[in-house]
mmCIF file of C-alpha atoms and ligand atoms in Angstrom:
data_model
loop_
_atom_site.group_PDB
_atom_site.id
_atom_site.type_symbol
_atom_site.label_atom_id
_atom_site.label_comp_id
_atom_site.label_asym_id
_atom_site.label_seq_id
_atom_site.Cartn_x
_atom_site.Cartn_y
_atom_site.Cartn_z
ATOM 1 C CA MET W 1 -151.091 70.813 142.157
ATOM 2 C CA ILE W 2 -148.395 71.633 139.544
ATOM 3 C CA ASN W 3 -149.937 74.810 138.768
ATOM 4 C CA ASP W 4 -149.445 76.110 142.221
ATOM 5 C CA ILE W 5 -145.674 75.622 141.981
ATOM 6 C CA GLU W 6 -143.581 78.774 140.923
ATOM 7 C CA LYS W 7 -140.234 76.924 140.415
ATOM 8 C CA VAL W 8 -138.762 73.614 141.075
ATOM 9 C CA TYR W 9 -135.864 73.872 143.478
ATOM 10 C CA TYR W 10 -134.742 70.420 143.690
ATOM 11 C CA SER W 11 -135.657 67.909 141.000
ATOM 12 C CA GLU W 12 -136.085 64.244 141.498
ATOM 13 C CA GLU W 13 -132.619 63.482 140.261
ATOM 14 C CA VAL W 14 -130.925 66.007 142.561
ATOM 15 C CA LEU W 15 -132.824 64.846 145.391
ATOM 16 C CA LYS W 16 -131.443 61.435 144.716
ATOM 17 C CA SER W 17 -127.946 62.500 144.697
ATOM 18 C CA ILE W 18 -128.314 64.505 147.975
ATOM 19 C CA VAL W 19 -129.636 61.436 149.637
ATOM 20 C CA GLU W 20 -126.830 59.265 148.467
ATOM 21 C CA ARG W 21 -124.422 61.620 149.666
ATOM 22 C CA LEU W 22 -126.144 61.867 153.002
ATOM 23 C CA GLY W 23 -126.474 58.028 153.230
ATOM 24 C CA LYS W 24 -122.730 57.384 152.290
ATOM 25 C CA GLN W 25 -121.739 59.973 155.310
ATOM 26 C CA ILE W 26 -123.887 58.543 157.697
ATOM 27 C CA SER W 27 -122.903 54.905 157.090
ATOM 28 C CA GLU W 28 -119.229 55.869 157.435
ATOM 29 C CA ASP W 29 -119.732 57.815 160.610
ATOM 30 C CA TYR W 30 -122.179 55.273 162.330
ATOM 31 C CA LYS W 31 -119.752 52.177 161.498
ATOM 32 C CA GLY W 32 -119.919 50.047 164.579
ATOM 33 C CA LYS W 33 -122.381 52.194 166.347
ATOM 34 C CA ASN W 34 -125.899 51.420 167.287
ATOM 35 C CA LEU W 35 -127.810 53.564 165.106
ATOM 36 C CA LEU W 36 -131.555 54.497 165.488
ATOM 37 C CA LEU W 37 -133.157 56.740 162.891
ATOM 38 C CA VAL W 38 -136.135 58.787 164.389
ATOM 39 C CA SER W 39 -138.342 60.196 161.682
ATOM 40 C CA ILE W 40 -140.263 62.976 162.571
ATOM 41 C CA LEU W 41 -143.881 62.557 161.064
ATOM 42 C CA LYS W 42 -145.298 63.505 158.777
ATOM 43 C CA GLY W 43 -143.080 65.731 156.704
ATOM 44 C CA SER W 44 -139.966 63.540 156.881
ATOM 45 C CA VAL W 45 -141.732 60.336 155.493
ATOM 46 C CA VAL W 46 -140.545 60.399 151.941
ATOM 47 C CA PHE W 47 -136.877 61.559 152.816
ATOM 48 C CA MET W 48 -136.810 58.727 155.692
ATOM 49 C CA ALA W 49 -137.854 56.027 153.197
ATOM 50 C CA ASP W 50 -135.207 57.126 150.824
ATOM 51 C CA LEU W 51 -132.306 57.750 153.169
ATOM 52 C CA MET W 52 -132.756 54.648 155.173
ATOM 53 C CA ARG W 53 -132.152 52.532 151.875
ATOM 54 C CA ALA W 54 -129.085 54.722 151.227
ATOM 55 C CA ILE W 55 -127.509 53.749 154.656
ATOM 56 C CA THR W 56 -125.552 50.572 154.632
ATOM 57 C CA VAL W 57 -124.904 49.907 158.198
ATOM 58 C CA PRO W 58 -127.416 48.178 160.380
ATOM 59 C CA CYS W 59 -130.054 50.505 161.791
ATOM 60 C CA ALA W 60 -133.344 50.590 163.663
ATOM 61 C CA ILE W 61 -136.002 53.050 162.892
ATOM 62 C CA ASP W 62 -138.710 54.611 164.987
ATOM 63 C CA PHE W 63 -141.333 57.456 164.349
ATOM 64 C CA MET W 64 -142.381 60.255 166.315
ATOM 65 C CA CYS W 65 -145.512 62.360 165.165
ATOM 66 C CA VAL W 66 -145.609 66.049 166.360
ATOM 67 C CA SER W 67 -147.838 68.930 165.870
ATOM 68 C CA SER W 68 -146.444 72.163 166.411
ATOM 69 C CA TYR W 69 -149.415 74.506 167.385
ATOM 70 C CA ALA W 70 -148.469 76.571 164.150
ATOM 71 C CA ASP W 71 -150.484 78.852 161.640
ATOM 72 C CA LYS W 72 -150.002 77.436 158.160
ATOM 73 C CA THR W 73 -146.445 78.775 157.425
ATOM 74 C CA GLN W 74 -144.777 79.522 160.726
ATOM 75 C CA SER W 75 -144.078 77.117 163.977
ATOM 76 C CA SER W 76 -144.704 78.434 167.450
ATOM 77 C CA GLY W 77 -142.180 76.297 169.293
ATOM 78 C CA VAL W 78 -145.202 74.951 171.115
ATOM 79 C CA VAL W 79 -145.186 71.163 170.333
ATOM 80 C CA LYS W 80 -147.678 68.257 171.132
ATOM 81 C CA ILE W 81 -146.600 64.719 170.895
ATOM 82 C CA VAL W 82 -149.259 63.312 168.816
ATOM 83 C CA LYS W 83 -147.257 59.794 168.640
ATOM 84 C CA ASP W 84 -144.282 59.036 170.855
ATOM 85 C CA LEU W 85 -141.442 56.645 169.833
ATOM 86 C CA ASP W 86 -142.063 52.973 170.726
ATOM 87 C CA ILE W 87 -138.180 52.095 171.400
ATOM 88 C CA ASN W 88 -136.253 52.913 174.700
ATOM 89 C CA LEU W 89 -133.283 55.017 173.609
ATOM 90 C CA GLU W 90 -130.898 53.975 176.018
ATOM 91 C CA GLY W 91 -127.713 52.495 174.238
ATOM 92 C CA TYR W 92 -128.905 53.939 170.878
ATOM 93 C CA ASP W 93 -127.033 56.483 168.691
ATOM 94 C CA VAL W 94 -130.113 58.679 167.695
ATOM 95 C CA LEU W 95 -130.163 60.367 164.474
ATOM 96 C CA ILE W 96 -133.219 62.615 164.089
ATOM 97 C CA VAL W 97 -134.485 62.730 160.488
ATOM 98 C CA GLU W 98 -136.270 65.764 159.771
ATOM 99 C CA ASP W 99 -137.713 67.331 156.393
ATOM 100 C CA ILE W 100 -136.701 70.948 157.319
ATOM 101 C CA LEU W 101 -134.919 73.130 159.797
ATOM 102 C CA ASP W 102 -136.719 76.221 159.742
ATOM 103 C CA SER W 103 -136.989 78.250 163.226
ATOM 104 C CA GLY W 104 -135.598 75.318 164.926
ATOM 105 C CA LYS W 105 -138.199 75.567 167.611
ATOM 106 C CA THR W 106 -139.656 72.190 166.958
ATOM 107 C CA LEU W 107 -136.476 70.179 167.061
ATOM 108 C CA SER W 108 -134.894 72.226 170.007
ATOM 109 C CA TYR W 109 -138.007 70.991 172.010
ATOM 110 C CA ILE W 110 -137.564 67.251 170.641
ATOM 111 C CA LYS W 111 -133.951 67.215 170.977
ATOM 112 C CA LYS W 112 -134.166 68.299 174.750
ATOM 113 C CA LEU W 113 -137.028 65.621 175.095
ATOM 114 C CA LEU W 114 -134.931 62.726 173.585
ATOM 115 C CA ILE W 115 -131.751 63.924 175.500
ATOM 116 C CA GLY W 116 -133.520 63.173 178.723
ATOM 117 C CA ARG W 117 -134.064 59.607 177.724
ATOM 118 C CA ASN W 118 -130.429 58.992 177.965
ATOM 119 C CA PRO W 119 -129.298 57.750 174.302
ATOM 120 C CA ASN W 120 -125.765 57.150 173.735
ATOM 121 C CA SER W 121 -125.611 60.381 171.373
ATOM 122 C CA ILE W 122 -128.127 62.296 169.385
ATOM 123 C CA LYS W 123 -127.510 64.045 166.117
ATOM 124 C CA ILE W 124 -129.794 65.924 163.584
ATOM 125 C CA CYS W 125 -130.093 64.967 159.829
ATOM 126 C CA THR W 126 -132.398 67.516 157.833
ATOM 127 C CA LEU W 127 -132.967 67.356 154.166
ATOM 128 C CA LEU W 128 -133.264 71.162 153.875
ATOM 129 C CA ASP W 129 -131.962 73.896 156.090
ATOM 130 C CA LYS W 130 -133.350 77.560 156.001
ATOM 131 C CA PRO W 131 -130.537 79.103 158.260
ATOM 132 C CA GLU W 132 -131.795 82.820 158.008
ATOM 133 C CA ARG W 133 -135.032 81.657 159.627
ATOM 134 C CA ARG W 134 -133.162 80.286 162.918
ATOM 135 C CA ALA W 135 -134.757 81.479 166.187
ATOM 136 C CA VAL W 136 -132.846 79.376 168.630
ATOM 137 C CA SER W 137 -129.128 79.087 169.166
ATOM 138 C CA ASP W 138 -129.021 75.438 170.509
ATOM 139 C CA ILE W 139 -130.000 73.688 167.054
ATOM 140 C CA TRP W 140 -127.817 73.133 164.269
ATOM 141 C CA ALA W 141 -127.826 70.449 161.326
ATOM 142 C CA ASP W 142 -125.074 67.792 161.933
ATOM 143 C CA TYR W 143 -126.274 66.432 158.424
ATOM 144 C CA SER W 144 -127.906 68.732 155.937
ATOM 145 C CA GLY W 145 -128.967 68.023 152.311
ATOM 146 C CA ALA W 146 -129.405 71.462 151.041
ATOM 147 C CA GLU W 147 -129.721 75.038 152.047
ATOM 148 C CA VAL W 148 -132.838 77.028 151.030
ATOM 149 C CA PRO W 149 -133.616 80.745 151.188
ATOM 150 C CA ASP W 150 -136.515 82.017 153.184
ATOM 151 C CA GLU W 151 -139.377 80.868 150.945
ATOM 152 C CA PHE W 152 -142.093 78.271 151.324
ATOM 153 C CA VAL W 153 -141.290 75.069 149.825
ATOM 154 C CA VAL W 154 -143.410 72.038 149.383
ATOM 155 C CA GLY W 155 -143.160 68.425 147.844
ATOM 156 C CA TYR W 156 -141.161 65.242 148.677
ATOM 157 C CA GLY W 157 -143.028 65.028 152.214
ATOM 158 C CA LEU W 158 -143.369 68.859 152.818
ATOM 159 C CA ASP W 159 -146.750 70.167 152.815
ATOM 160 C CA TYR W 160 -148.711 73.338 152.617
ATOM 161 C CA SER W 161 -152.062 72.677 154.725
ATOM 162 C CA GLU W 162 -151.618 68.873 154.251
ATOM 163 C CA ILE W 163 -151.283 68.986 150.365
ATOM 164 C CA TYR W 164 -148.315 68.562 148.206
ATOM 165 C CA ARG W 165 -146.547 65.862 150.124
ATOM 166 C CA ASN W 166 -146.648 63.640 147.171
ATOM 167 C CA LEU W 167 -144.868 65.977 144.581
ATOM 168 C CA PRO W 168 -141.681 63.910 143.789
ATOM 169 C CA TYR W 169 -139.542 67.052 143.742
ATOM 170 C CA ILE W 170 -139.241 70.246 145.940
ATOM 171 C CA GLY W 171 -140.673 73.453 144.705
ATOM 172 C CA VAL W 172 -141.666 77.017 145.789
ATOM 173 C CA LEU W 173 -145.414 77.624 146.271
ATOM 174 C CA LYS W 174 -146.720 80.511 144.408
ATOM 175 C CA ARG W 175 -147.344 83.352 146.943
ATOM 176 C CA GLU W 176 -150.840 83.553 145.948
ATOM 177 C CA VAL W 177 -151.550 80.035 146.918
ATOM 178 C CA TYR W 178 -150.913 80.894 150.719
ATOM 179 C CA GLU W 179 -151.665 84.719 150.903
ATOM 180 C CA LYS W 180 -155.291 84.130 149.453
HETATM 181 P P1 IMP S 201 -139.529 75.019 162.965
HETATM 182 O O1 IMP S 201 -139.921 74.716 164.343
HETATM 183 O O2 IMP S 201 -139.746 76.545 162.583
HETATM 184 O O3 IMP S 201 -137.991 74.747 162.698
HETATM 185 O O4 IMP S 201 -140.453 74.124 161.991
HETATM 186 C C1 IMP S 201 -140.134 73.100 161.299
HETATM 187 C C2 IMP S 201 -141.334 72.387 160.740
HETATM 188 O O5 IMP S 201 -142.163 73.499 159.997
HETATM 189 C C3 IMP S 201 -140.884 71.538 159.782
HETATM 190 O O6 IMP S 201 -140.869 70.125 160.123
HETATM 191 C C4 IMP S 201 -141.989 71.533 158.608
HETATM 192 O O7 IMP S 201 -142.890 70.692 158.975
HETATM 193 C C5 IMP S 201 -142.532 73.197 158.601
HETATM 194 N N1 IMP S 201 -141.890 73.868 157.651
HETATM 195 C C6 IMP S 201 -140.937 74.831 158.061
HETATM 196 N N2 IMP S 201 -140.622 75.454 156.764
HETATM 197 C C7 IMP S 201 -141.392 74.871 155.714
HETATM 198 C C8 IMP S 201 -141.596 75.050 154.398
HETATM 199 O O8 IMP S 201 -140.964 75.756 153.567
HETATM 200 N N3 IMP S 201 -142.405 74.141 153.716
HETATM 201 C C9 IMP S 201 -143.065 73.238 154.395
HETATM 202 N N4 IMP S 201 -143.083 73.135 155.790
HETATM 203 C C10 IMP S 201 -142.319 73.774 156.330
HETATM 204 MG MG1 MG S 202 -145.286 70.311 158.343
#
């Protein structure tokens, strides 16, 4: 796996400090609210596990699994719900937890769907943001860990063809890996 990585973007230590900063900010902003973290599987699984432990206010958690009819490196915006939420969103301040905001098509679809379920509020927390790639105008990160340029990154939950999610850091995949 390590041989397929061109360079490390965010080391374990840096990711830890990013998550601590986000957790602190979210804990301040959601004091006295009814926080529900909605993790978008599978990519956000590692981030979610760390972020929830960096949050010091009470929160509920739930998971949604979507597949975005994509080729291997680009999403189409046509989203299939593979596993829906268990919790009824009414009365909750929903915070969507996502691995990376790329074109924004996936989150645009999910956000609209969840707004229709009448939560108190809904916001987005993404570990990584690729603003250069945004293809929709109605999606932005309310909380963002770090920006990345237009390169394909893997690790810390992010995959290429379901592999590399277990790398503890975030790195850029060598082009030859996905162009072969
Ligand atoms: P969007 O709908 O284009 O914003 O796509 C978002 C999803 O595409 C993310 O949740 C990831 O699963 C995937 N994705 C986008 N960019 C990358 C990347 O650089 N590495 C791994 N997955 C990515
Ligand atoms: Mg993915």
